[in-house]
Amino acid sequence: MVYKSPNKGMTVIVKTVTRLTLAFILIYGIYIGMTGGVSPGGGFTGGVILALAFVHIMLAFGKEAALRKLRANTLRMVMGPAAFIFLLGVATGRVPEEIGAICEMVIVGTGLFAIFIALVLASKSDRNSE
Amino acid sequence: MTAYILCFVLFSIGLFSVVRKRNIIKIIIGIGIMEYAVNLFLILIGYCKEGRVPILTEGQSIKNMVDPIPQAMVLVSIVLGLTLTLFLVAVAIRIYEKYGTFDITKINRLKG
Amino acid sequence: MTPQALVPYMIFVPLAAAFLIPPFGKKFKRAGDAIPCAASVCVTTLGLYLASSVALSKVLVHKPYGWQAPFGTAFVVDGLSGIFLVAMNIVALVVAVYSIGYLNTYTDRWKFSSLFMLMLAGINGVLISGDIFTLYVFLEIAAISGYFLVAFGIAPDGLEAAFKYAVMGALASVFVLLGIALIYAHTSTLSIAGIASVISVGQQTDVLKFATVLLLVAFSIKAALVPFHAWLPYAYSSAPAPISAMLAGVSTKVLGIYTIMRIFFVMFEMTPQVSMVLIALGVASMVVASILAFVQVDIKRLFAYSSISQIGYVALGLGVGTPLAVFGALFHLLNHSAFKPLLFLASGAITRLTGTRNLGKIRGVMKDSPVTGTATLVGSLSICGIPPLGGFWSKLIIILACIQAGRPVLALVAVVVSVLTLAYYFRSITQVIFGKSVIRGQREGAVTVSMAIAMVTLVIISASMAILLLPNTGNAVLKEAVSVILNGKSYSAMVAGVLK
């Protein structure tokens, strides 16, 4: 399990709090992503919160833990089709609004997390992980 | 009016940082400051005194609403600025690996 | 579907290709090559169809999401953007074909293809957008994917060039956004037609003058006119050859010159001050860049400086502003976007043949690879203005237009720069093509089939550009674009008429 490596990441306090709050952050992100239109929220904001949840793991447990949860390959495989479906929705107007919101959330979340990963990996000069 | 002047001062600080600084990280920060000054300017354009959030809900009449179009423009331009900053930071990291310096005057392998 | 409904597909098709490449491109190498080419073919066909519909109906307007007239965005194709859509997409198709063969030594080619498609989507978006903020967004998409592509090789000089390019480009984008904000504050609308109609009623206020200056500076940076040209030689010489071709043939033209035409001729009314500035920038570009080109030892830097110099001709023609001058400028721009990509593609082949970009060491390309030699020869002859080729006619038209407009000094400058161009090409390129072959480095399979196909296509196109001057065929298309540039008022009237 990723949480069992005591030497990496930050102190035990941060790790425990992260473990406890992670589910709530994810649920809150999805909630914000699904509401929108007449109230504050929408796919972009939700996606940012989702990405921040994973960035949170990365800060607390180290980058290996976060990458084990969500690999760079997975990010690539998910982001492209999600963007394609969103584009299809924009082009034809036939894709339901909820699916569009989910896709936008996925695009923004994976995109921001991928940016973070790219910068972390570039700064440590070990680029074999991808 | 004061807000506009301060916004312009912020823009000038960013421009000064881009033009005069030699450290590439400071140049990147300068570009960020310029972008946010322009975003602030857009928000100021749309603002009206004691304006309300431009969300239409039931049972409320529309009056004294701030202009939503500049806010949409700012959202888009923030995302574009994020991409640009990402690119510049990634390139700065790689440049530091290859050249061993952040000084723009020493990064001059291309001459002529 | 009606042609109006097909307009936004100019953006959707390349974007869809860009999104589909990441999941498939790494596993299936062929898909990473085939998807961009297929998308380019689709977009080129679509562009031809749209351009032919524009020839019938003058303007195509698509309003997405059914917003009523003053609100919402609009995609507009008129005579000017129609001709650009066709020309730029053909160049992009040729570059996509070329890069199949050229990039077979690079790893992670799917990243290149994806970014290339994003860049094409940005270019098409700039060409069809009917409001300035959409134009800004697509301009940024095209520019940012351009920065990534310049840095694609991750060589030190590529990174350095990309950083300089990105900083200059970021300054330009911030200026554009500030200009748009000022215009929005003054007119309370973002659509180009709406702004044109508001401005034509009101006075020329200080706010608008400030916005004009900001936009002029920003687009001059994008077009690399002389005081703002510093990024261009770095970026062109360090980028992979297909990207140099794409930047030279498409990016500077659309992001710089097309936006100048659209904003300063169609949206704002052309003022004498702006045309004077354009003439000054044009003359400075022509003279300074062709003098600097004499001292270059790197073949791609030579082409980069000559690119700046040729863009100067276009700016000069636009600044003089008579119908003949604008016609010449537009024709020269189309010529240039045919022969400059050809030269850059040939330079990529030369680099692979000889392993060097140093003009002193490359000799006798014609003997080693006839296709590359012919491509370099035709491109150079056209850029020097040797009579049957297109470059001669466009330069002649610009010079004649300067004389006709009562500006013999400008005509003289154009003639002198033309001679200078001939001189530095003669001095540098003759040995490269015809000298005695002293090749080291990889020879076998250096010029692959797809590279040869791409270069031959561009040779044919740039040799036959003079067809556009024949009456009733290409001439009518060019005249239509010129009339769009010169009658800005009719644009807003036409678009507003369609919207109501």
XYZ file of C-alpha atoms in Angstrom:
742
model
C 0.000 0.000 0.000
C 1.278 3.400 -0.816
C 0.682 4.875 2.612
C 3.093 2.491 4.330
C 6.388 4.099 3.355
C 7.214 6.322 6.313
C 10.420 7.836 4.967
C 8.979 9.556 1.929
C 6.823 12.646 1.857
C 5.900 14.875 4.746
C 5.245 14.263 8.456
C 2.768 11.780 9.880
C 0.319 14.566 10.729
C 0.053 15.657 7.100
C -0.252 12.050 5.929
C -3.045 11.257 8.375
C -5.014 14.391 7.550
C -4.604 13.733 3.817
C -5.845 10.180 4.242
C -8.898 11.404 6.136
C -9.825 14.313 3.885
C -9.037 12.821 0.483
C -12.426 11.204 -0.051
C -14.204 14.402 0.937
C -12.111 16.474 -1.458
C -12.890 14.094 -4.303
C -16.622 14.059 -3.535
C -16.673 17.837 -3.211
C -14.879 18.139 -6.550
C -17.391 15.896 -8.261
C -20.273 17.787 -6.630
C -18.916 21.132 -7.813
C -18.309 19.665 -11.247
C -21.841 18.383 -11.617
C -23.571 21.554 -10.430
C -23.203 24.560 -12.605
C -25.236 26.808 -14.786
C -27.183 28.809 -12.219
C -24.872 28.367 -9.240
C -21.135 28.679 -8.795
C -19.426 25.599 -10.151
C -19.047 23.744 -13.391
C -16.677 21.322 -14.993
C -13.624 23.563 -14.855
C -13.799 24.287 -11.132
C -14.574 20.662 -10.324
C -11.683 19.470 -12.422
C -9.312 21.838 -10.648
C -10.421 20.455 -7.269
C -9.943 16.865 -8.481
C -6.466 17.660 -9.737
C -5.665 19.321 -6.418
C -6.678 16.126 -4.604
C -3.999 14.213 -6.482
C -1.483 17.012 -6.049
C -2.290 16.743 -2.348
C -1.345 13.040 -2.379
C 1.826 13.884 -4.223
C 2.846 16.507 -1.677
C 2.044 14.334 1.312
C 3.332 10.920 0.203
C 5.872 11.701 -2.500
C 5.567 11.509 -6.236
C 5.793 7.702 -6.522
C 2.648 7.257 -4.445
C 0.644 9.666 -6.564
C 1.938 8.180 -9.813
C 0.991 4.698 -8.604
C -2.563 5.936 -8.107
C -2.745 7.617 -11.493
C -0.146 6.785 -14.101
C 0.920 9.162 -16.838
C -0.163 6.593 -19.425
C -3.621 6.444 -17.897
C -3.805 10.212 -17.989
C -3.051 10.181 -21.694
C -5.539 7.427 -22.445
C -8.304 9.220 -20.513
C -7.716 12.816 -21.506
C -7.792 12.361 -25.292
C -11.132 10.521 -25.542
C -12.728 12.814 -22.929
C -11.700 15.847 -24.937
C -12.995 14.172 -28.080
C -16.411 13.491 -26.545
C -16.588 17.068 -25.282
C -15.740 18.313 -28.773
C -18.430 16.037 -30.207
C -20.896 17.628 -27.804
C -19.875 21.115 -28.917
C -20.040 20.169 -32.603
C -23.331 18.299 -32.711
C -25.172 19.368 -29.563
C -26.429 15.789 -29.116
C -24.270 14.748 -26.165
C -26.158 15.181 -22.835
C -25.119 18.035 -20.598
C -24.106 15.782 -17.683
C -21.709 13.778 -19.836
C -20.277 17.036 -21.151
C -19.703 18.264 -17.597
C -18.035 14.975 -16.605
C -15.789 15.143 -19.664
C -14.801 18.727 -18.944
C -14.038 17.744 -15.352
C -11.877 14.850 -16.516
C -10.037 17.004 -19.065
C -9.244 19.763 -16.601
C -8.363 17.379 -13.778
C -6.067 15.166 -15.810
C -4.610 18.143 -17.650
C -3.644 20.033 -14.510
C -2.284 16.917 -12.846
C -0.293 16.089 -15.984
C 1.204 19.586 -15.917
C 2.200 19.095 -12.288
C 3.723 15.688 -13.022
C 5.608 17.067 -16.012
C 7.172 19.824 -13.923
C 8.027 17.485 -11.027
C 9.613 14.928 -13.341
C 11.493 17.554 -15.335
C 13.001 19.088 -12.209
C 14.378 15.773 -10.939
C 15.943 14.839 -14.280
C 14.644 11.256 -14.167
C 12.361 11.127 -17.154
C 12.121 7.383 -17.531
C 8.911 7.198 -15.551
C 6.678 7.883 -18.505
C -9.769 55.976 -11.253
C -7.178 55.044 -8.605
C -7.774 51.385 -9.357
C -7.055 51.936 -13.048
C -3.835 53.794 -12.261
C -2.687 51.071 -9.872
C -3.517 48.492 -12.519
C -1.373 50.369 -15.017
C 1.447 50.570 -12.460
C 1.224 46.792 -12.009
C 1.419 46.334 -15.786
C 4.469 48.598 -15.946
C 6.174 46.646 -13.163
C 5.674 43.452 -15.156
C 6.953 45.069 -18.345
C 10.001 46.426 -16.511
C 10.703 42.977 -15.124
C 10.497 41.375 -18.568
C 12.647 43.977 -20.266
C 15.288 44.719 -17.654
C 15.810 41.591 -15.532
C 18.502 39.084 -16.443
C 17.269 36.080 -14.466
C 14.876 34.042 -16.596
C 12.730 33.140 -13.594
C 12.195 36.865 -12.977
C 11.251 37.287 -16.633
C 8.640 34.555 -16.247
C 7.314 36.250 -13.101
C 7.163 39.523 -15.020
C 5.060 37.940 -17.748
C 2.736 36.576 -15.065
C 2.403 40.020 -13.479
C 1.557 41.579 -16.852
C -1.067 38.955 -17.564
C -2.724 39.438 -14.200
C -2.641 43.205 -14.561
C -4.544 42.863 -17.833
C -6.985 40.421 -16.219
C -7.544 42.905 -13.391
C -8.128 45.618 -15.968
C -10.769 43.482 -17.676
C -12.543 42.910 -14.368
C -12.424 46.660 -13.648
C -14.032 47.370 -17.025
C -16.967 45.138 -16.192
C -17.361 46.383 -12.610
C -20.043 48.816 -11.596
C -20.388 50.286 -8.142
C -22.067 47.909 -5.677
C -22.756 45.588 -8.572
C -24.345 42.198 -8.099
C -23.210 38.748 -9.242
C -24.479 38.195 -12.786
C -26.452 35.047 -11.974
C -30.152 35.075 -12.778
C -32.237 33.201 -10.215
C -35.956 33.024 -9.718
C -37.660 35.794 -7.842
C -34.950 38.376 -8.471
C -35.057 41.274 -10.842
C -31.929 42.222 -12.783
C -30.561 45.520 -11.653
C -27.092 46.873 -11.058
C -25.386 43.755 -12.384
C -21.678 43.579 -13.217
C -20.825 42.772 -16.834
C -20.291 39.003 -17.210
C -18.444 39.103 -20.559
C -15.099 40.393 -19.193
C -15.304 37.734 -16.482
C -15.661 35.010 -19.117
C -12.747 36.565 -21.003
C -10.636 36.543 -17.834
C -11.388 32.849 -17.223
C -10.202 31.977 -20.721
C -7.134 34.177 -20.535
C -6.153 32.681 -17.158
C -6.121 29.204 -18.723
C -4.067 30.421 -21.682
C -1.682 32.174 -19.278
C -1.361 28.959 -17.277
C -0.299 27.057 -20.398
C 2.228 29.708 -21.295
C 3.663 29.788 -17.768
C 3.900 25.992 -17.759
C 5.821 26.070 -21.006
C 8.191 28.795 -19.844
C 8.871 27.096 -16.495
C 9.496 23.709 -18.126
C 11.875 25.279 -20.623
C 13.604 27.199 -17.824
C 14.202 23.937 -15.934
C 15.673 22.293 -19.024
C 17.769 25.358 -19.826
C 19.196 25.272 -16.308
C 20.147 21.623 -16.827
C 21.804 22.264 -20.192
C 23.458 25.621 -19.571
C 23.867 25.569 -15.780
C 22.687 29.150 -15.374
C 19.569 31.282 -15.183
C 21.316 34.387 -16.532
C 19.823 35.358 -19.900
C 23.028 37.104 -20.997
C 24.987 33.869 -20.569
C 22.445 31.810 -22.513
C 23.646 32.889 -25.922
C 24.795 29.932 -27.920
C 22.842 31.264 -30.902
C 24.626 34.318 -32.248
C 24.669 36.291 -35.425
C -25.479 20.443 -44.635
C -25.386 24.039 -45.709
C -21.981 25.619 -46.166
C -22.707 27.908 -43.189
C -23.051 24.945 -40.831
C -19.765 23.502 -42.128
C -17.722 26.579 -41.201
C -16.833 25.572 -37.601
C -15.677 22.145 -38.805
C -12.531 23.937 -39.981
C -11.665 23.980 -36.259
C -13.369 20.777 -35.140
C -11.602 18.416 -37.538
C -8.005 19.261 -36.585
C -8.957 19.478 -32.906
C -10.538 16.021 -33.052
C -7.384 14.707 -34.717
C -5.263 16.316 -32.005
C -7.352 14.624 -29.294
C -7.439 11.218 -30.978
C -3.688 10.987 -31.540
C -2.576 10.670 -27.857
C -4.486 7.434 -27.049
C -3.564 5.684 -30.325
C -0.378 7.322 -31.522
C 2.061 5.668 -29.151
C 0.949 2.078 -29.746
C 0.233 2.347 -33.460
C 2.941 4.390 -35.162
C 1.055 4.397 -38.455
C -2.012 6.004 -36.843
C 0.153 8.838 -35.576
C 1.203 9.493 -39.179
C -2.107 8.789 -40.879
C -4.442 10.817 -38.643
C -2.799 14.220 -39.270
C -2.618 13.631 -43.017
C -6.243 12.494 -43.173
C -7.378 15.465 -41.095
C -5.343 17.829 -43.279
C -6.890 16.398 -46.440
C -10.381 16.815 -44.931
C -9.712 20.406 -43.889
C -8.171 21.314 -47.253
C -11.182 19.917 -49.119
C -13.501 21.733 -46.747
C -11.548 24.945 -47.264
C -11.831 24.631 -51.044
C -15.573 23.997 -50.730
C -16.049 26.989 -48.419
C -13.977 29.215 -50.700
C -16.058 28.206 -53.703
C -19.273 28.908 -51.775
C -17.896 32.295 -50.750
C -17.308 33.085 -54.412
C -21.069 32.672 -54.922
C -22.523 34.206 -51.780
C -19.822 36.762 -50.735
C -19.948 35.872 -47.032
C -20.743 32.812 -44.904
C -21.781 33.371 -41.296
C -22.347 30.670 -38.713
C -23.946 31.573 -35.370
C -23.479 28.767 -32.866
C -26.019 28.168 -30.069
C -28.688 30.366 -31.647
C -27.824 33.625 -29.889
C -29.498 36.685 -31.334
C -27.538 39.234 -33.328
C -25.598 41.557 -30.991
C -24.785 38.767 -28.526
C -22.779 35.588 -28.883
C -19.924 34.799 -31.182
C -19.947 34.185 -34.921
C -17.762 32.367 -37.415
C -17.359 34.327 -40.615
C -15.774 33.319 -43.913
C -15.450 36.032 -46.546
C -13.297 36.471 -49.643
C -10.162 37.290 -47.646
C -10.375 34.410 -45.185
C -11.487 32.041 -47.971
C -8.292 32.503 -49.961
C -6.202 32.219 -46.780
C -8.020 29.048 -45.717
C -7.208 27.320 -48.996
C -3.573 28.446 -49.204
C -2.642 27.803 -45.575
C -4.294 24.393 -45.402
C -2.525 23.252 -48.562
C 0.813 24.267 -47.039
C -0.092 22.467 -43.809
C -1.012 19.318 -45.740
C 2.306 19.339 -47.563
C 4.174 19.848 -44.292
C 2.227 16.982 -42.677
C 3.228 14.667 -45.533
C 6.850 15.821 -45.308
C 7.055 15.247 -41.565
C 6.184 11.545 -41.941
C 9.538 10.997 -43.587
C 11.514 13.686 -41.807
C 10.638 12.697 -38.265
C 11.492 9.007 -38.520
C 14.597 9.603 -36.440
C 12.713 11.340 -33.613
C 11.129 9.554 -30.671
C 7.612 10.436 -29.497
C 6.363 11.431 -32.914
C 2.752 11.331 -31.745
C 3.408 14.376 -29.566
C 4.588 16.234 -32.630
C 1.499 15.224 -34.638
C -0.857 16.218 -31.845
C 0.746 19.617 -31.376
C 0.840 20.139 -35.131
C -2.904 19.534 -35.364
C -3.518 21.924 -32.442
C -1.516 24.552 -34.297
C -3.576 23.980 -37.452
C -6.792 24.299 -35.422
C -5.523 27.600 -34.033
C -4.629 28.886 -37.503
C -8.031 27.964 -38.937
C -9.711 29.452 -35.868
C -7.970 32.798 -36.410
C -9.071 32.752 -40.040
C -12.765 32.066 -39.428
C -13.437 33.853 -36.142
C -15.781 36.783 -36.393
C -15.015 38.446 -33.072
C -11.742 39.694 -31.712
C -11.717 37.704 -28.499
C -12.206 34.378 -30.308
C -9.449 35.536 -32.645
C -7.205 36.148 -29.611
C -7.953 32.708 -28.139
C -7.123 30.868 -31.356
C -4.083 33.081 -31.924
C -2.826 31.995 -28.502
C -3.530 28.316 -29.253
C -1.555 28.516 -32.489
C 1.260 30.508 -30.876
C 1.631 28.295 -27.788
C 1.694 25.084 -29.809
C 4.272 26.844 -31.973
C 6.482 27.434 -28.906
C 6.203 23.769 -27.939
C 7.077 22.664 -31.465
C 10.142 24.912 -31.660
C 11.419 23.311 -28.454
C 10.496 19.842 -29.721
C 14.025 18.564 -30.256
C 15.054 19.421 -26.645
C 18.481 20.462 -27.948
C 20.045 23.375 -26.034
C 19.736 25.811 -28.921
C 16.127 24.763 -29.535
C 15.276 25.462 -25.900
C 17.004 28.831 -26.013
C 15.214 29.785 -29.232
C 11.878 28.617 -27.861
C 12.363 30.640 -24.685
C 13.134 33.820 -26.613
C 10.242 33.198 -28.999
C 7.868 32.512 -26.120
C 8.833 35.661 -24.208
C 8.347 37.848 -27.276
C 5.129 36.039 -28.104
C 3.860 36.458 -24.549
C 4.497 40.204 -24.724
C 2.553 40.303 -27.988
C -0.368 38.355 -26.517
C -0.561 40.587 -23.448
C -0.630 43.641 -25.702
C -3.372 42.091 -27.834
C -5.463 41.321 -24.758
C -4.985 44.843 -23.390
C -5.966 46.279 -26.764
C -9.075 44.098 -26.861
C -9.975 45.208 -23.329
C -9.682 48.874 -24.309
C -11.752 48.342 -27.446
C -14.399 46.492 -25.442
C -14.469 49.291 -22.867
C -15.043 51.792 -25.643
C -17.521 49.959 -27.857
C -19.191 47.394 -25.527
C -19.049 44.734 -28.207
C -16.518 42.172 -29.332
C -17.694 41.233 -32.814
C -15.580 42.720 -35.584
C -18.612 43.848 -37.568
C -20.162 45.448 -34.481
C -16.960 47.288 -33.568
C -16.588 48.513 -37.146
C -20.096 49.948 -37.165
C -19.696 51.582 -33.720
C -16.345 53.129 -34.639
C -17.534 54.480 -37.978
C -20.265 56.452 -36.166
C -18.210 57.843 -33.289
C -15.084 59.963 -33.024
C -11.529 58.635 -33.042
C -10.860 58.891 -29.312
C -7.581 58.586 -27.426
C -8.581 55.184 -26.063
C -8.901 53.840 -29.583
C -5.582 55.381 -30.602
C -3.868 53.666 -27.665
C -5.511 50.362 -28.600
C -4.362 50.848 -32.202
C -0.767 51.301 -31.105
C -0.891 48.235 -28.835
C -2.397 46.018 -31.533
C 0.005 47.291 -34.194
C 3.016 46.518 -32.000
C 1.645 43.110 -31.054
C 0.890 42.002 -34.595
C 4.229 43.361 -35.801
C 5.893 41.097 -33.227
C 3.880 38.155 -34.535
C 4.736 39.040 -38.144
C 8.409 39.735 -37.227
C 8.658 43.162 -38.863
C 12.046 44.678 -38.271
C 12.315 46.340 -34.896
C 10.421 43.345 -33.487
C 12.108 40.583 -35.475
C 14.623 39.373 -32.891
C 12.931 36.047 -32.174
C 12.569 34.917 -35.757
C 16.091 33.881 -36.835
C 16.533 31.914 -33.591
C 13.197 30.139 -33.843
C 13.435 29.319 -37.545
C 16.985 28.051 -37.422
C 16.566 25.878 -34.320
C 13.152 24.328 -34.967
C 12.785 21.031 -36.852
C 12.537 21.711 -40.599
C 8.762 21.039 -40.955
C 8.117 23.492 -38.139
C 10.335 26.134 -39.713
C 8.293 25.675 -42.873
C 5.039 25.897 -40.941
C 6.136 29.012 -39.029
C 7.453 30.725 -42.154
C 4.649 29.729 -44.492
C 1.630 29.835 -42.238
C 2.145 31.134 -38.716
C 3.662 34.569 -39.341
C 1.320 35.116 -42.278
C -1.869 34.338 -40.402
C -0.993 35.516 -36.903
C 0.744 38.647 -38.151
C -0.288 39.809 -41.599
C -3.835 38.422 -41.779
C -4.664 39.931 -38.384
C -3.222 43.285 -39.510
C -5.450 43.135 -42.596
C -8.495 42.119 -40.581
C -8.063 44.559 -37.692
C -6.608 47.643 -39.355
C -8.311 47.516 -42.737
C -11.659 45.911 -41.986
C -12.340 46.727 -38.333
C -10.671 50.117 -37.872
C -10.696 52.604 -40.666
C -7.265 52.884 -42.206
C -5.666 56.149 -41.112
C -2.677 57.850 -42.761
C -0.659 57.417 -39.558
C -1.110 53.633 -39.513
C -0.245 53.313 -43.180
C 2.843 55.441 -42.621
C 3.915 53.155 -39.774
C 3.298 50.097 -41.957
C 5.417 51.589 -44.761
C 8.213 52.420 -42.302
C 8.146 48.927 -40.789
C 8.064 47.381 -44.256
C 10.985 49.393 -45.596
C 13.024 48.768 -42.444
C 12.346 45.018 -42.683
C 13.281 44.867 -46.349
C 16.518 46.804 -46.045
C 17.851 45.660 -42.657
C 17.043 41.977 -43.116
C 18.550 41.754 -46.584
C 21.745 43.441 -45.389
C 21.946 41.079 -42.388
C 21.371 38.111 -44.693
C 24.752 38.759 -46.355
C 26.729 37.773 -43.276
C 24.896 34.530 -42.466
C 26.759 31.248 -42.554
C 23.811 29.063 -41.498
C 21.477 28.107 -44.365
C 18.325 28.251 -42.224
C 19.274 31.632 -40.781
C 19.782 32.909 -44.325
C 16.279 31.774 -45.221
C 14.940 33.287 -41.992
C 16.378 36.732 -42.762
C 15.123 36.587 -46.330
C 11.715 35.698 -44.882
C 11.731 38.908 -42.815
C 12.745 40.840 -45.893
C 9.924 39.390 -48.007
C 7.347 40.085 -45.275
C 8.592 43.660 -45.542
C 7.343 43.775 -49.146
C 3.888 42.699 -47.967
C 3.809 45.366 -45.243
C 4.971 47.971 -47.768
C 2.206 47.009 -50.187
C -0.407 47.172 -47.442
C 0.918 50.527 -46.272
C 0.783 52.116 -49.741
C -2.830 51.008 -49.766
C -3.921 51.549 -53.372
C -5.920 48.640 -54.840
C -2.985 47.583 -57.009
C -0.565 47.707 -54.058
C -2.844 45.635 -51.830
C -3.309 43.185 -54.697
C 0.466 42.928 -55.047
C 0.924 42.488 -51.313
C -1.643 39.701 -51.156
C -0.157 37.976 -54.189
C 3.350 38.275 -52.791
C 2.141 36.822 -49.501
C 0.629 33.802 -51.275
C 3.812 33.379 -53.341
C 5.912 33.604 -50.230
C 3.838 31.024 -48.419
C 4.510 28.685 -51.354
C 8.249 29.129 -51.880
C 9.490 29.764 -48.341
C 8.134 26.468 -46.954
C 9.695 24.852 -50.023
C 13.092 26.336 -49.141
C 12.801 25.279 -45.499
C 11.743 21.740 -46.427
C 14.692 21.595 -48.816
C 16.989 22.865 -46.064
C 15.794 20.020 -43.847
C 16.642 17.533 -46.596
C 20.023 19.205 -47.106
C 20.764 18.998 -43.375
C 19.996 15.288 -43.405
C 22.079 14.740 -46.544
C 25.186 16.535 -45.369
C 24.848 16.631 -41.599
C 25.553 20.360 -41.443
C 23.783 23.679 -41.887
C 26.968 25.604 -42.601
C 26.798 27.265 -46.017
C 30.551 26.948 -46.433
C 30.451 23.166 -46.140
C 27.383 22.244 -48.197
C 28.287 21.673 -51.830
C 26.679 20.106 -54.863
C 23.244 19.130 -53.590
C 21.938 18.836 -57.152
C 24.242 15.912 -57.862
C 23.526 14.021 -54.660
C 19.788 14.497 -54.549
C 18.200 15.998 -57.677
C 14.849 16.541 -55.943
C 16.350 18.620 -53.150
C 18.535 20.505 -55.593
C 15.590 21.346 -57.845
C 13.501 22.394 -54.859
C 16.224 24.748 -53.626
C 16.742 26.081 -57.138
C 13.070 26.786 -57.851
C 12.515 28.342 -54.434
C 15.575 30.554 -54.761
C 14.726 31.638 -58.316
C 11.198 32.506 -57.256
C 12.329 34.503 -54.225
C 14.894 36.352 -56.348
C 12.208 37.283 -58.847
C 13.258 35.493 -62.014
C 10.535 36.167 -64.622
C 8.325 33.141 -65.232
C 7.986 32.373 -61.533
C 5.464 33.964 -59.208
C 7.911 35.999 -57.143
C 8.781 38.173 -60.130
C 5.202 39.188 -60.843
C 4.325 40.041 -57.262
C 7.422 42.177 -56.787
C 6.764 43.860 -60.145
C 3.180 44.646 -59.127
C 4.288 46.147 -55.813
C 6.952 48.277 -57.538
C 4.494 49.450 -60.209
C 1.923 50.250 -57.527
C 4.459 52.389 -55.656
C 5.184 54.355 -58.823
C 1.481 54.654 -59.597
C 0.774 55.958 -56.097
C 3.360 58.707 -56.605
C 5.993 57.230 -54.304
C 9.012 56.659 -56.577
C 11.386 56.499 -53.585
C 9.602 53.446 -52.218
C 9.699 51.864 -55.666
C 13.430 52.503 -55.810
C 13.901 50.888 -52.377
C 11.892 47.861 -53.514
C 14.043 47.524 -56.647
C 17.277 47.859 -54.671
C 16.186 45.258 -52.114
C 15.169 42.968 -54.944
C 18.676 43.265 -56.365
C 20.153 42.670 -52.905
C 18.029 39.524 -52.574
C 19.322 38.281 -55.898
C 22.861 39.070 -54.791
C 22.834 37.213 -51.498
C 21.022 34.218 -52.919
C 23.441 34.082 -55.835
C 26.413 34.361 -53.480
C 25.251 31.722 -51.012
C 23.099 29.230 -52.850
C 24.917 28.724 -56.171
C 27.720 26.708 -54.594
C 25.206 24.815 -52.479
C 23.324 23.621 -55.534
C 25.962 23.278 -58.228
C 29.319 23.066 -56.465
C 31.548 20.041 -56.303
C 30.041 17.430 -54.011
C 31.980 16.813 -50.790
C 29.384 14.948 -48.767
C 30.074 13.409 -45.412
C 27.441 12.039 -43.080
C 24.398 9.962 -43.847
C 23.456 9.697 -47.508
C 21.466 6.507 -47.923
C 17.767 7.126 -47.380
C 18.301 10.694 -46.262
C 15.597 11.997 -48.578
C 12.626 9.687 -48.120
C 9.682 9.265 -50.476
C 7.290 11.400 -48.479
C 9.817 14.227 -48.277
C 10.319 14.036 -52.050
C 6.554 14.056 -52.673
C 6.111 17.108 -50.455
C 8.935 19.017 -52.113
C 7.779 18.162 -55.645
C 4.241 19.320 -54.809
C 5.503 22.661 -53.544
C 7.807 23.035 -56.566
C 4.805 22.606 -58.860
C 2.688 25.010 -56.801
C 5.304 27.727 -56.593
C 6.190 27.399 -60.274
C 2.561 27.801 -61.282
C 1.613 30.669 -58.957
C 1.462 33.035 -61.940
C -1.805 31.294 -62.914
C -3.439 33.416 -60.218
C -2.816 36.462 -62.413
C -4.799 35.140 -65.380
C -8.085 36.983 -65.736
C -11.331 35.247 -64.703
C -9.700 32.450 -62.716
C -7.394 33.257 -59.851
C -7.568 36.941 -60.567
C -11.222 37.107 -59.564
C -10.485 35.372 -56.267
C -7.650 37.772 -55.470
C -9.746 40.786 -56.513
C -12.503 39.658 -54.162
C -10.044 39.466 -51.264
C -8.648 42.906 -52.161
C -12.134 44.375 -52.202
C -12.756 42.929 -48.723
C -9.581 44.593 -47.461
C -10.292 47.941 -49.047
C -14.022 48.201 -48.289
C -14.120 47.602 -44.574
C -17.554 49.176 -44.241
C -19.191 46.695 -46.574
C -17.928 43.836 -44.391
C -19.819 44.995 -41.319
C -22.883 45.736 -43.417
C -22.756 42.281 -45.009
C -22.253 40.423 -41.739
C -24.939 42.460 -39.982
C -27.270 41.844 -42.927
C -26.799 38.090 -42.685
C -27.240 38.099 -38.914
C -30.586 39.878 -38.921
